[in-house]
JSON list of C-alpha atoms and ligand atoms in Angstrom, two decimals:
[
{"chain": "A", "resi": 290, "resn": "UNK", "atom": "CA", "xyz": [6.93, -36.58, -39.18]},
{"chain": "A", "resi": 291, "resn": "UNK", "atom": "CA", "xyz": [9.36, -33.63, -39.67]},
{"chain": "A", "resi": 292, "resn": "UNK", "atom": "CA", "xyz": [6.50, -31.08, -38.23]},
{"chain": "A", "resi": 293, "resn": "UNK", "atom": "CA", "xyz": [5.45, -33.29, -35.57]},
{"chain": "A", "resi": 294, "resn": "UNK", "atom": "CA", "xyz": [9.29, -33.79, -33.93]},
{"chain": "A", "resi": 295, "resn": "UNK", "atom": "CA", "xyz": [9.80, -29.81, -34.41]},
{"chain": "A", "resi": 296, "resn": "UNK", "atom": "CA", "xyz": [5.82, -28.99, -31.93]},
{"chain": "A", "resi": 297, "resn": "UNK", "atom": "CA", "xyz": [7.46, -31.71, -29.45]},
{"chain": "A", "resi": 298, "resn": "UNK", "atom": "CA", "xyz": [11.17, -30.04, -29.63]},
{"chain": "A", "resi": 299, "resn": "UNK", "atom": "CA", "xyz": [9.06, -26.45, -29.30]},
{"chain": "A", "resi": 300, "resn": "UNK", "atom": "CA", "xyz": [7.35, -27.80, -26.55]},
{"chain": "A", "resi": 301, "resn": "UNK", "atom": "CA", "xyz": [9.89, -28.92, -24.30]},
{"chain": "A", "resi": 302, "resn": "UNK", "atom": "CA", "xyz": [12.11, -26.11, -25.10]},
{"chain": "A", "resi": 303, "resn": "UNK", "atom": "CA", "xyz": [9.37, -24.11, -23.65]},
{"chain": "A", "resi": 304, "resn": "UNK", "atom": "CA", "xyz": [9.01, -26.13, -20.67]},
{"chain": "A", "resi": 305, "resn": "UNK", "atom": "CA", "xyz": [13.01, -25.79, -19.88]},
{"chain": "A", "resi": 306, "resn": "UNK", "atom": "CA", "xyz": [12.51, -22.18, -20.35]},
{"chain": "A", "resi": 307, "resn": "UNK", "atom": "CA", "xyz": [9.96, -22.22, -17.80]},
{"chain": "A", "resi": 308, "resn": "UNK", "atom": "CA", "xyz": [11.62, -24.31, -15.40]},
{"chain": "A", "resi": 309, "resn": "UNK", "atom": "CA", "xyz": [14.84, -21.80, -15.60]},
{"chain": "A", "resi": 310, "resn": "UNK", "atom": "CA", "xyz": [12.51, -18.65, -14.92]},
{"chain": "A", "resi": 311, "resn": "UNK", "atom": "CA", "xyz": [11.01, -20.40, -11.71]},
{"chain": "A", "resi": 312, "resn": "UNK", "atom": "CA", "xyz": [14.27, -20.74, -10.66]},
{"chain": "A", "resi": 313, "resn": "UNK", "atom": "CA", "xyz": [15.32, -17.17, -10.60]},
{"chain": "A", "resi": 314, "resn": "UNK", "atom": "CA", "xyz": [12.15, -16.44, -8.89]},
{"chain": "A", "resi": 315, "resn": "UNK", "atom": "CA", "xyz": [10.80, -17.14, -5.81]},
{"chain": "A", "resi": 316, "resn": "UNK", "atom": "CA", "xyz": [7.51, -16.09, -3.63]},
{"chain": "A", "resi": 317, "resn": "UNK", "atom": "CA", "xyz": [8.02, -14.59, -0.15]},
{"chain": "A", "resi": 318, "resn": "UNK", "atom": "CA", "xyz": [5.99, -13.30, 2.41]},
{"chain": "A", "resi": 319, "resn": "UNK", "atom": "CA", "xyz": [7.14, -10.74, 4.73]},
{"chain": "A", "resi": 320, "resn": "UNK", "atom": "CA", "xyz": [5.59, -8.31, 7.25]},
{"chain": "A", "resi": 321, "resn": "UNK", "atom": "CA", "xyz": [7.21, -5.02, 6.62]},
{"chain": "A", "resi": 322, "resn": "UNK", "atom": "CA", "xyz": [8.77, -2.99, 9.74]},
{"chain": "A", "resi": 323, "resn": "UNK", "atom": "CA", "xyz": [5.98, -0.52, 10.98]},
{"chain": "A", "resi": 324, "resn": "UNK", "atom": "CA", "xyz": [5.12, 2.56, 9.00]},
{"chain": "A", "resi": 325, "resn": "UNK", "atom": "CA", "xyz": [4.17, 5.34, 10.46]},
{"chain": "A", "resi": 326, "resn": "UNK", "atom": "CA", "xyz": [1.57, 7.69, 7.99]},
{"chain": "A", "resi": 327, "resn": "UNK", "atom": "CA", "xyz": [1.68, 11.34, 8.84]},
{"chain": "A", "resi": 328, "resn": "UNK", "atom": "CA", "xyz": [-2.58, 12.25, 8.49]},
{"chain": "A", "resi": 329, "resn": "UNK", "atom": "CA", "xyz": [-1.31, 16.24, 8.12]},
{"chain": "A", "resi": 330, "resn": "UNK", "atom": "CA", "xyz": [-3.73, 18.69, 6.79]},
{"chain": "A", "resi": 331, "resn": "UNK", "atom": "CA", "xyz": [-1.26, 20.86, 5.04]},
{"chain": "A", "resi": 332, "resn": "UNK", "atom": "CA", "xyz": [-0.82, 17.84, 2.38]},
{"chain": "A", "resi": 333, "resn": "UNK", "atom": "CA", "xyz": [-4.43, 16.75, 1.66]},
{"chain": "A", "resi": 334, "resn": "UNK", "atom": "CA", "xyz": [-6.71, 18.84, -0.44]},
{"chain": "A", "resi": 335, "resn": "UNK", "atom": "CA", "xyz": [-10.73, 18.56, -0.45]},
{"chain": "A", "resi": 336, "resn": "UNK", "atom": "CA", "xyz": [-11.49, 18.13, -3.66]},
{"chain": "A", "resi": 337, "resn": "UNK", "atom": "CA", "xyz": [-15.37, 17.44, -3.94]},
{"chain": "A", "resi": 338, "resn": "UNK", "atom": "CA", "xyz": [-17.92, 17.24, -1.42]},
{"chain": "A", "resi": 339, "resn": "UNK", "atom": "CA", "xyz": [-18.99, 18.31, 2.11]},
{"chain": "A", "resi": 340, "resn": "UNK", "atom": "CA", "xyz": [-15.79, 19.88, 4.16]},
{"chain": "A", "resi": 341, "resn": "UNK", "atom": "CA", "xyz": [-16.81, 18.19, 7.45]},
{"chain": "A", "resi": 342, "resn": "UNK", "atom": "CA", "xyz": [-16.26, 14.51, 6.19]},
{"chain": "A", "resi": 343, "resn": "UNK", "atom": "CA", "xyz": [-20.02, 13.46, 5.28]},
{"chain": "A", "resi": 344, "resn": "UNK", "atom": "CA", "xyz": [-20.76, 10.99, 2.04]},
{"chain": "A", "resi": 345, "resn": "UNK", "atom": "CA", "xyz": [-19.37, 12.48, -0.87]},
{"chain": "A", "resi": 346, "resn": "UNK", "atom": "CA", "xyz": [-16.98, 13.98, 0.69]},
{"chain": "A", "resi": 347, "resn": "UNK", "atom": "CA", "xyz": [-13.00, 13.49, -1.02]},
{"chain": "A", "resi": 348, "resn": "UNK", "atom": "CA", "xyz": [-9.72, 14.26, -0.28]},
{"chain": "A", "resi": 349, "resn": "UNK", "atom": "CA", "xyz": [-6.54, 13.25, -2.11]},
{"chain": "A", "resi": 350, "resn": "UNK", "atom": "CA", "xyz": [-3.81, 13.49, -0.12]},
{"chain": "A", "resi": 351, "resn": "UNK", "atom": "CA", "xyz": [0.41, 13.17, 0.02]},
{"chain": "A", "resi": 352, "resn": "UNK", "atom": "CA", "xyz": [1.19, 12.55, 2.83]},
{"chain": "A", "resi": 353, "resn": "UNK", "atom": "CA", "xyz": [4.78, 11.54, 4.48]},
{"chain": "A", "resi": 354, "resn": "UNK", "atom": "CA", "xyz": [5.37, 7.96, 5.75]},
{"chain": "A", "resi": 355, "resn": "UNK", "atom": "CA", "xyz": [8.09, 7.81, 8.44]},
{"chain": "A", "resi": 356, "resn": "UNK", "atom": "CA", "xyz": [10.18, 5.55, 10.31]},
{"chain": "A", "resi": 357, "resn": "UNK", "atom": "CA", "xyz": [8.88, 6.70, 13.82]},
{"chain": "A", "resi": 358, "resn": "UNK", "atom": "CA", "xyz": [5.80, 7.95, 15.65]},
{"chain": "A", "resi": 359, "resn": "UNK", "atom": "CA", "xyz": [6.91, 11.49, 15.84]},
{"chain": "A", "resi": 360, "resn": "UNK", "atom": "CA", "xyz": [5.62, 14.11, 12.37]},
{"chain": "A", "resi": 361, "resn": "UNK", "atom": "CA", "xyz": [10.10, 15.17, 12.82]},
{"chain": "A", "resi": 362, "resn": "UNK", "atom": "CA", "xyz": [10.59, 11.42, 11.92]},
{"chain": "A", "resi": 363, "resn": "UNK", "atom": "CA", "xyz": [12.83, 10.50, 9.05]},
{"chain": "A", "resi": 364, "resn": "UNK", "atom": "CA", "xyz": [10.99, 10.41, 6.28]},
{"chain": "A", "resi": 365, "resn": "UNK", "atom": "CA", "xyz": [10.54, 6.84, 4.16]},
{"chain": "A", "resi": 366, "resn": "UNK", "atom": "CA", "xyz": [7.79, 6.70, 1.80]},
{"chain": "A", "resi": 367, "resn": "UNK", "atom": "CA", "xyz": [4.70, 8.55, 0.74]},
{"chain": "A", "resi": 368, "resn": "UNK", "atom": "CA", "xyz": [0.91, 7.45, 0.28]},
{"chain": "A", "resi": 369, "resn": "UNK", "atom": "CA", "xyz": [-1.08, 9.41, -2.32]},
{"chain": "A", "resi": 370, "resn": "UNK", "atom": "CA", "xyz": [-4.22, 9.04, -3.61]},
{"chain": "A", "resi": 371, "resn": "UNK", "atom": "CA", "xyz": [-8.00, 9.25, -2.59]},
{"chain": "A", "resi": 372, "resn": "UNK", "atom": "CA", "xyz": [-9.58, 9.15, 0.94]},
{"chain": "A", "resi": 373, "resn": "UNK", "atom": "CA", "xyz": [-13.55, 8.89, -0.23]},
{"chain": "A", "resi": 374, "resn": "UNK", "atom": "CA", "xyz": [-16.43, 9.04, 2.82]},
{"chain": "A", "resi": 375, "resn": "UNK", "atom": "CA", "xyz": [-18.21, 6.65, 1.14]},
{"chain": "A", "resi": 376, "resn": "UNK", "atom": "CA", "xyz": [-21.11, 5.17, 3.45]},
{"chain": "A", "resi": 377, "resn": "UNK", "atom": "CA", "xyz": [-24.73, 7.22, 3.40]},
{"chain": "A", "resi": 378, "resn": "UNK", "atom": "CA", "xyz": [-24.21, 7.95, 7.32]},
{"chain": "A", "resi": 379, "resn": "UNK", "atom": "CA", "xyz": [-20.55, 9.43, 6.79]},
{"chain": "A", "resi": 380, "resn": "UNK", "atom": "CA", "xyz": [-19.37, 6.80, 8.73]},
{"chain": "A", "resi": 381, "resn": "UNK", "atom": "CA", "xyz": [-17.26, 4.77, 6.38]},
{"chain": "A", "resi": 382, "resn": "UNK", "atom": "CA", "xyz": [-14.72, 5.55, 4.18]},
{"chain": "A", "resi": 383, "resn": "UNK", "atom": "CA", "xyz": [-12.64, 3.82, 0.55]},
{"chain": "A", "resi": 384, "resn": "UNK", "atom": "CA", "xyz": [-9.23, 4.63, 0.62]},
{"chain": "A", "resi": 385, "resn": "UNK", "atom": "CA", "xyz": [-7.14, 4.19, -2.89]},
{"chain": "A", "resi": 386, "resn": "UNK", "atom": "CA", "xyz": [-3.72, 5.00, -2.24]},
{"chain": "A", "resi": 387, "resn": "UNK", "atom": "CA", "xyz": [-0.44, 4.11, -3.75]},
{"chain": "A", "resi": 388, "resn": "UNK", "atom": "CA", "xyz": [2.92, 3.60, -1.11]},
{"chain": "A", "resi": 389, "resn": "UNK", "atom": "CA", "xyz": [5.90, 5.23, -2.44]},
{"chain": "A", "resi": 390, "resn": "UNK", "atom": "CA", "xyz": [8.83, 4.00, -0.82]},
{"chain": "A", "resi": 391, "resn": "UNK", "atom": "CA", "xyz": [11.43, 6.77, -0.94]},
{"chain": "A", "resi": 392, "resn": "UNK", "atom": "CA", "xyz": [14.09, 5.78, 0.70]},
{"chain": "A", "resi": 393, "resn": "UNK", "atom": "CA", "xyz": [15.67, 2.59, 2.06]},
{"chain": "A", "resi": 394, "resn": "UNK", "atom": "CA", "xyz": [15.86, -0.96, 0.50]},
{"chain": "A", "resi": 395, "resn": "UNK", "atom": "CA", "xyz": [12.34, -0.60, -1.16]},
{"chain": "A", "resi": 396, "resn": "UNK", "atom": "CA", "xyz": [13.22, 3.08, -2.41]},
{"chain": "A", "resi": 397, "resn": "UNK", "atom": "CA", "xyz": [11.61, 3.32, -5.67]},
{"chain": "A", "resi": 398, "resn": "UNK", "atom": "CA", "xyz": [9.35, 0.59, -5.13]},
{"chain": "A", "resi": 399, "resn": "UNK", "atom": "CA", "xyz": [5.10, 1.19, -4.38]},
{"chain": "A", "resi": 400, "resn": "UNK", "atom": "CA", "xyz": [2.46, -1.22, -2.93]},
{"chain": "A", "resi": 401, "resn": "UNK", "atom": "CA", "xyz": [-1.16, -0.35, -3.50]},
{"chain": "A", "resi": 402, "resn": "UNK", "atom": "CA", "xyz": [-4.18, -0.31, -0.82]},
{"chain": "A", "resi": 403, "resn": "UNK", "atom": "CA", "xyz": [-7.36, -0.28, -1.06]},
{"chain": "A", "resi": 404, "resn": "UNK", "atom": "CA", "xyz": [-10.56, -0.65, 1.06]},
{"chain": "A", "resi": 405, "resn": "UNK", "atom": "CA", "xyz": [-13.44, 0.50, 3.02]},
{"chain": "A", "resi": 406, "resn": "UNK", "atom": "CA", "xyz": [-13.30, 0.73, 7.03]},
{"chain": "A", "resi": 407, "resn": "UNK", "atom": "CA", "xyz": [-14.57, 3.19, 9.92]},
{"chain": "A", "resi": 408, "resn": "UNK", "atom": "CA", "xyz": [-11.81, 5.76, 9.87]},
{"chain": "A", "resi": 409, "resn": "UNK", "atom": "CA", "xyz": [-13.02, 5.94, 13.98]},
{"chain": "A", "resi": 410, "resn": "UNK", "atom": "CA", "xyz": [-12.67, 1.99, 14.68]},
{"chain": "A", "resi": 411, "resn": "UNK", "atom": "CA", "xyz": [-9.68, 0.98, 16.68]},
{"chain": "A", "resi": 412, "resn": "UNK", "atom": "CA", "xyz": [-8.08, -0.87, 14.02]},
{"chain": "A", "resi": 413, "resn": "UNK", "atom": "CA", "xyz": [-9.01, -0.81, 10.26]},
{"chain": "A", "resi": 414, "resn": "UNK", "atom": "CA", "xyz": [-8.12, -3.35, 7.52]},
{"chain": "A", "resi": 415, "resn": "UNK", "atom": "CA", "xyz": [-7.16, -2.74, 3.69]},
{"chain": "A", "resi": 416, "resn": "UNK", "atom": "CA", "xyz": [-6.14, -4.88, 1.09]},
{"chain": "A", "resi": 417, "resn": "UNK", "atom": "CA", "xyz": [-3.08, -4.67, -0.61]},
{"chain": "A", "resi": 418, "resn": "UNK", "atom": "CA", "xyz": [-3.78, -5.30, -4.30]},
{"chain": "A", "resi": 419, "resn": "UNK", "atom": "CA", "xyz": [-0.50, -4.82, -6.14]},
{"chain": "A", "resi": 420, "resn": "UNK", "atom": "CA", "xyz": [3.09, -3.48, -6.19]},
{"chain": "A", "resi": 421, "resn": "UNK", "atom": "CA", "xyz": [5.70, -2.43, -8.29]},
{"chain": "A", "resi": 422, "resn": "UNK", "atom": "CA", "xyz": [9.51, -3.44, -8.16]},
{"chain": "A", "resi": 423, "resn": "UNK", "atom": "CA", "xyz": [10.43, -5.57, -5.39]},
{"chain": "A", "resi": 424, "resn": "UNK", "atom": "CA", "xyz": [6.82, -5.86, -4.60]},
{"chain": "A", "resi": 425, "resn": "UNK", "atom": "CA", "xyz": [5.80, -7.28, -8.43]},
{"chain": "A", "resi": 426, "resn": "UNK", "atom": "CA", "xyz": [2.49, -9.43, -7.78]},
{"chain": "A", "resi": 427, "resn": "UNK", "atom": "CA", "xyz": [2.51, -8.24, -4.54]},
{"chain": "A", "resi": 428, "resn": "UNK", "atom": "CA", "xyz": [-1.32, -9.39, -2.22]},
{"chain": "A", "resi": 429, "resn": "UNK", "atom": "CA", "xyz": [-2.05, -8.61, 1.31]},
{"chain": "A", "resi": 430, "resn": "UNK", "atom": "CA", "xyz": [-3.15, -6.59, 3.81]},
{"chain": "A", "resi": 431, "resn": "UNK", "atom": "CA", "xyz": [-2.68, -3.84, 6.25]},
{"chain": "A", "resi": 432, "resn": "UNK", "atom": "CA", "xyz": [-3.64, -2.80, 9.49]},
{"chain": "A", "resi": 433, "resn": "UNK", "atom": "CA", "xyz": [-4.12, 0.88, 10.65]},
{"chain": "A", "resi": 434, "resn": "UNK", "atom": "CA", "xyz": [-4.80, 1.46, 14.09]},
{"chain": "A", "resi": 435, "resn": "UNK", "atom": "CA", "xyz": [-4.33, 5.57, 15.41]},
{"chain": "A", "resi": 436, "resn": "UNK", "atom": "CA", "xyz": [-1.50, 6.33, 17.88]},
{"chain": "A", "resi": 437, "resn": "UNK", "atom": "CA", "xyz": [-1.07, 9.88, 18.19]},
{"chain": "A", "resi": 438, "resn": "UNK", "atom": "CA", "xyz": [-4.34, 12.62, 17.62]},
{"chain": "A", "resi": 439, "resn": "UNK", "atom": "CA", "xyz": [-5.36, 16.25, 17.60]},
{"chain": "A", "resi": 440, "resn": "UNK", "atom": "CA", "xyz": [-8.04, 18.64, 16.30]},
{"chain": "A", "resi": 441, "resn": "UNK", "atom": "CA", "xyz": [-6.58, 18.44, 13.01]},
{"chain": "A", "resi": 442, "resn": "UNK", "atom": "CA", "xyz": [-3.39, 16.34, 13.17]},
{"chain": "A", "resi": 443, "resn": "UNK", "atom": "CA", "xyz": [-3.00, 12.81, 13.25]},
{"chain": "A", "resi": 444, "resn": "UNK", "atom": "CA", "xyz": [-0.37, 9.15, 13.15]},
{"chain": "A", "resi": 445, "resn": "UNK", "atom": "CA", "xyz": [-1.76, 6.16, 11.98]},
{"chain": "A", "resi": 446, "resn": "UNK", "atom": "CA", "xyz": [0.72, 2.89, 12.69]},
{"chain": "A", "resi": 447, "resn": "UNK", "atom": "CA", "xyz": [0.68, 0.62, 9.67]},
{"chain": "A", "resi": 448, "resn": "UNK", "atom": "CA", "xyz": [1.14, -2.79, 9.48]},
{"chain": "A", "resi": 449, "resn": "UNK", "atom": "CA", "xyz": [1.22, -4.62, 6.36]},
{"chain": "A", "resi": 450, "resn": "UNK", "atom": "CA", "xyz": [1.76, -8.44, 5.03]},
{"chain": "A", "resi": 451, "resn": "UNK", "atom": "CA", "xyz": [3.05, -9.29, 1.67]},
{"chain": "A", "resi": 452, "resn": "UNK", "atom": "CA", "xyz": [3.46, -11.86, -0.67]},
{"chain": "A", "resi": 453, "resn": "UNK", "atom": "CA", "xyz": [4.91, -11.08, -3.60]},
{"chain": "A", "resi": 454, "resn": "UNK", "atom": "CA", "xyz": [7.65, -12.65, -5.89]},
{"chain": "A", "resi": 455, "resn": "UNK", "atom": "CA", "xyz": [11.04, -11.76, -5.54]},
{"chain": "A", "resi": 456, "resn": "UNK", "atom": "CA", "xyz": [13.36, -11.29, -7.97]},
{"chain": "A", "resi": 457, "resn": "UNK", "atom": "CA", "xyz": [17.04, -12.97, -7.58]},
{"chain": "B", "resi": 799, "resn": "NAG", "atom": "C1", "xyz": [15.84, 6.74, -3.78]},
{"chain": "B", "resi": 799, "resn": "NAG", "atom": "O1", "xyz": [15.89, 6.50, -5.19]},
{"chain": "B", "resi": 799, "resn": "NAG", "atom": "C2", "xyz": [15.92, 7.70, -5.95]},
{"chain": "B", "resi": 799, "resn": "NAG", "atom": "C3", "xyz": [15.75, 7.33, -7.41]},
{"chain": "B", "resi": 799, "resn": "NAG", "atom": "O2", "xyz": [16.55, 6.25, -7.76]},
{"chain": "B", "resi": 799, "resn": "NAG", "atom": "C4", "xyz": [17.23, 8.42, -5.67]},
{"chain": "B", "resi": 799, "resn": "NAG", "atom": "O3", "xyz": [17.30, 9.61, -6.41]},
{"chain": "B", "resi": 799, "resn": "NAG", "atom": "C5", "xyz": [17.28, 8.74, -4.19]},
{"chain": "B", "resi": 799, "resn": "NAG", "atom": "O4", "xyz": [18.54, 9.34, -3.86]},
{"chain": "B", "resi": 799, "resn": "NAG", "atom": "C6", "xyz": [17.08, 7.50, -3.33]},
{"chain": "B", "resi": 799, "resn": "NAG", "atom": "N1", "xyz": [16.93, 7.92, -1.96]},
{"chain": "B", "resi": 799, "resn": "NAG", "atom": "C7", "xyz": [17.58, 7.35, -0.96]},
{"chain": "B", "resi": 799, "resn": "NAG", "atom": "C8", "xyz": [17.39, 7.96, 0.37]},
{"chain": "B", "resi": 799, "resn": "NAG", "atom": "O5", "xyz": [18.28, 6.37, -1.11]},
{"chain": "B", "resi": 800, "resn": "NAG", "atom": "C1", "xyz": [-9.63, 9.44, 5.60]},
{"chain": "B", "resi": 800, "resn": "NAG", "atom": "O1", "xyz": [-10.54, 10.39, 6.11]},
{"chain": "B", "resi": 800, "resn": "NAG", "atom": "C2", "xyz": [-10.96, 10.10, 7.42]},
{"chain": "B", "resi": 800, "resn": "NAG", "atom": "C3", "xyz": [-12.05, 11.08, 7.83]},
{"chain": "B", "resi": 800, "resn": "NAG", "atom": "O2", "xyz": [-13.24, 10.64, 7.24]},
{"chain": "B", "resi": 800, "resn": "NAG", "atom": "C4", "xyz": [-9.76, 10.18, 8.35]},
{"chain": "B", "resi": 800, "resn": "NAG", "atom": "O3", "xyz": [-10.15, 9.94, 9.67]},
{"chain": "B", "resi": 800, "resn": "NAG", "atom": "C5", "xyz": [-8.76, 9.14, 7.89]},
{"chain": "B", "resi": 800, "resn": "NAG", "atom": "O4", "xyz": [-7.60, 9.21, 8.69]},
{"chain": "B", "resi": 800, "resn": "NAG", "atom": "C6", "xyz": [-8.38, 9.37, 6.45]},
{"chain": "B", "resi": 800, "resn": "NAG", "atom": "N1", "xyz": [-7.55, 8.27, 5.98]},
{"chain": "B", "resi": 800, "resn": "NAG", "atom": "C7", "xyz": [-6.40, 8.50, 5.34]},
{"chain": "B", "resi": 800, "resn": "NAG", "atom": "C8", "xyz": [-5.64, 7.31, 4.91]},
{"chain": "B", "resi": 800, "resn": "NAG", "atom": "O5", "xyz": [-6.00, 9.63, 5.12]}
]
């Protein structure tokens, strides 16, 4: 019997200890104040490829997230990683890119995205596949649509939905 009453004791102490770390936790889902992603050419490198954005063609960039529209806005996050033209017509492109948050109440945290769209459509859709700190088993998505452009300079408005568990 001994054996038997110490699996049953085992097992509910592991069920209490469960119950007491869903109550610290708790899921959330938030839609985080628009980012604004800074598309400069002075912080993206061509690293394999055709220049002139044909398939095959990659880039890994850093660029600066900010606050605002304008490239002298405050600075509050970065997204690095790979920008891939990945469609035979050079149409399409994968993006893998990590969000740095560097500054502000998710400082320190990251969210990753990833995802194929028409970098020319109006508005293009990634997944958000994971996160780090405050964003720990974070899932979503984002939405990119382009509000400022030149020859070689451009703002993409980002809008992304999480859920993820937060941590009390
Ligand atoms: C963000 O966090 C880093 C590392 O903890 C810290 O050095 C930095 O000062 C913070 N930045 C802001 C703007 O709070
Ligand atoms: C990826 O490259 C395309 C050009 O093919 C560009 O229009 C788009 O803005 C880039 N995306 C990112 C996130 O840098």
């Amino acid at each position: 019997m001994a054996p038997n009453l110490s699996l049953s004791s085992t097992i509910k102490l592991s069920v209490i200890l469960m119950l007491a770390m869903f109550s610290f936790t708790t899921a959330r889902e938030i839609k985080l104040p628009a980012l604004f992603f800074q598309n400069d050419p002075a912080t993206r490198i061509l690293v394999a490829g055709p220049r002139d954005y044909r398939f095959g063609t990659i880039n890994i960039l850093d660029n600066r997230i900010t606050a605002g529209k304008s490239r002298f806005s405050r600075e509050i996050g970065r997204v690095q990683g790979a920008n891939i033209t990945s469609s035979l017509d050079g149409r399409k492109a994968v993006i893998e890119v990590s969000i740095i948050f560097t500054s502000g109440k998710y400082n320190g945290s990251t969210l990753e995205l990833q995802g194929q769209a028409s970098p020319r459509a109006d508005v293009r859709e990634y997944a958000v596949t994971g996160g780090t700190g405050k964003f720990r088993f974070a899932v979503g998505y984002a939405v990119f649509e382009t509000v400022a452009r030149d020859a070689q300079y451009s703002v993409d408005r980002g809008d992304i939905t999480v859920r993820f568990v937060e941590n009390l």
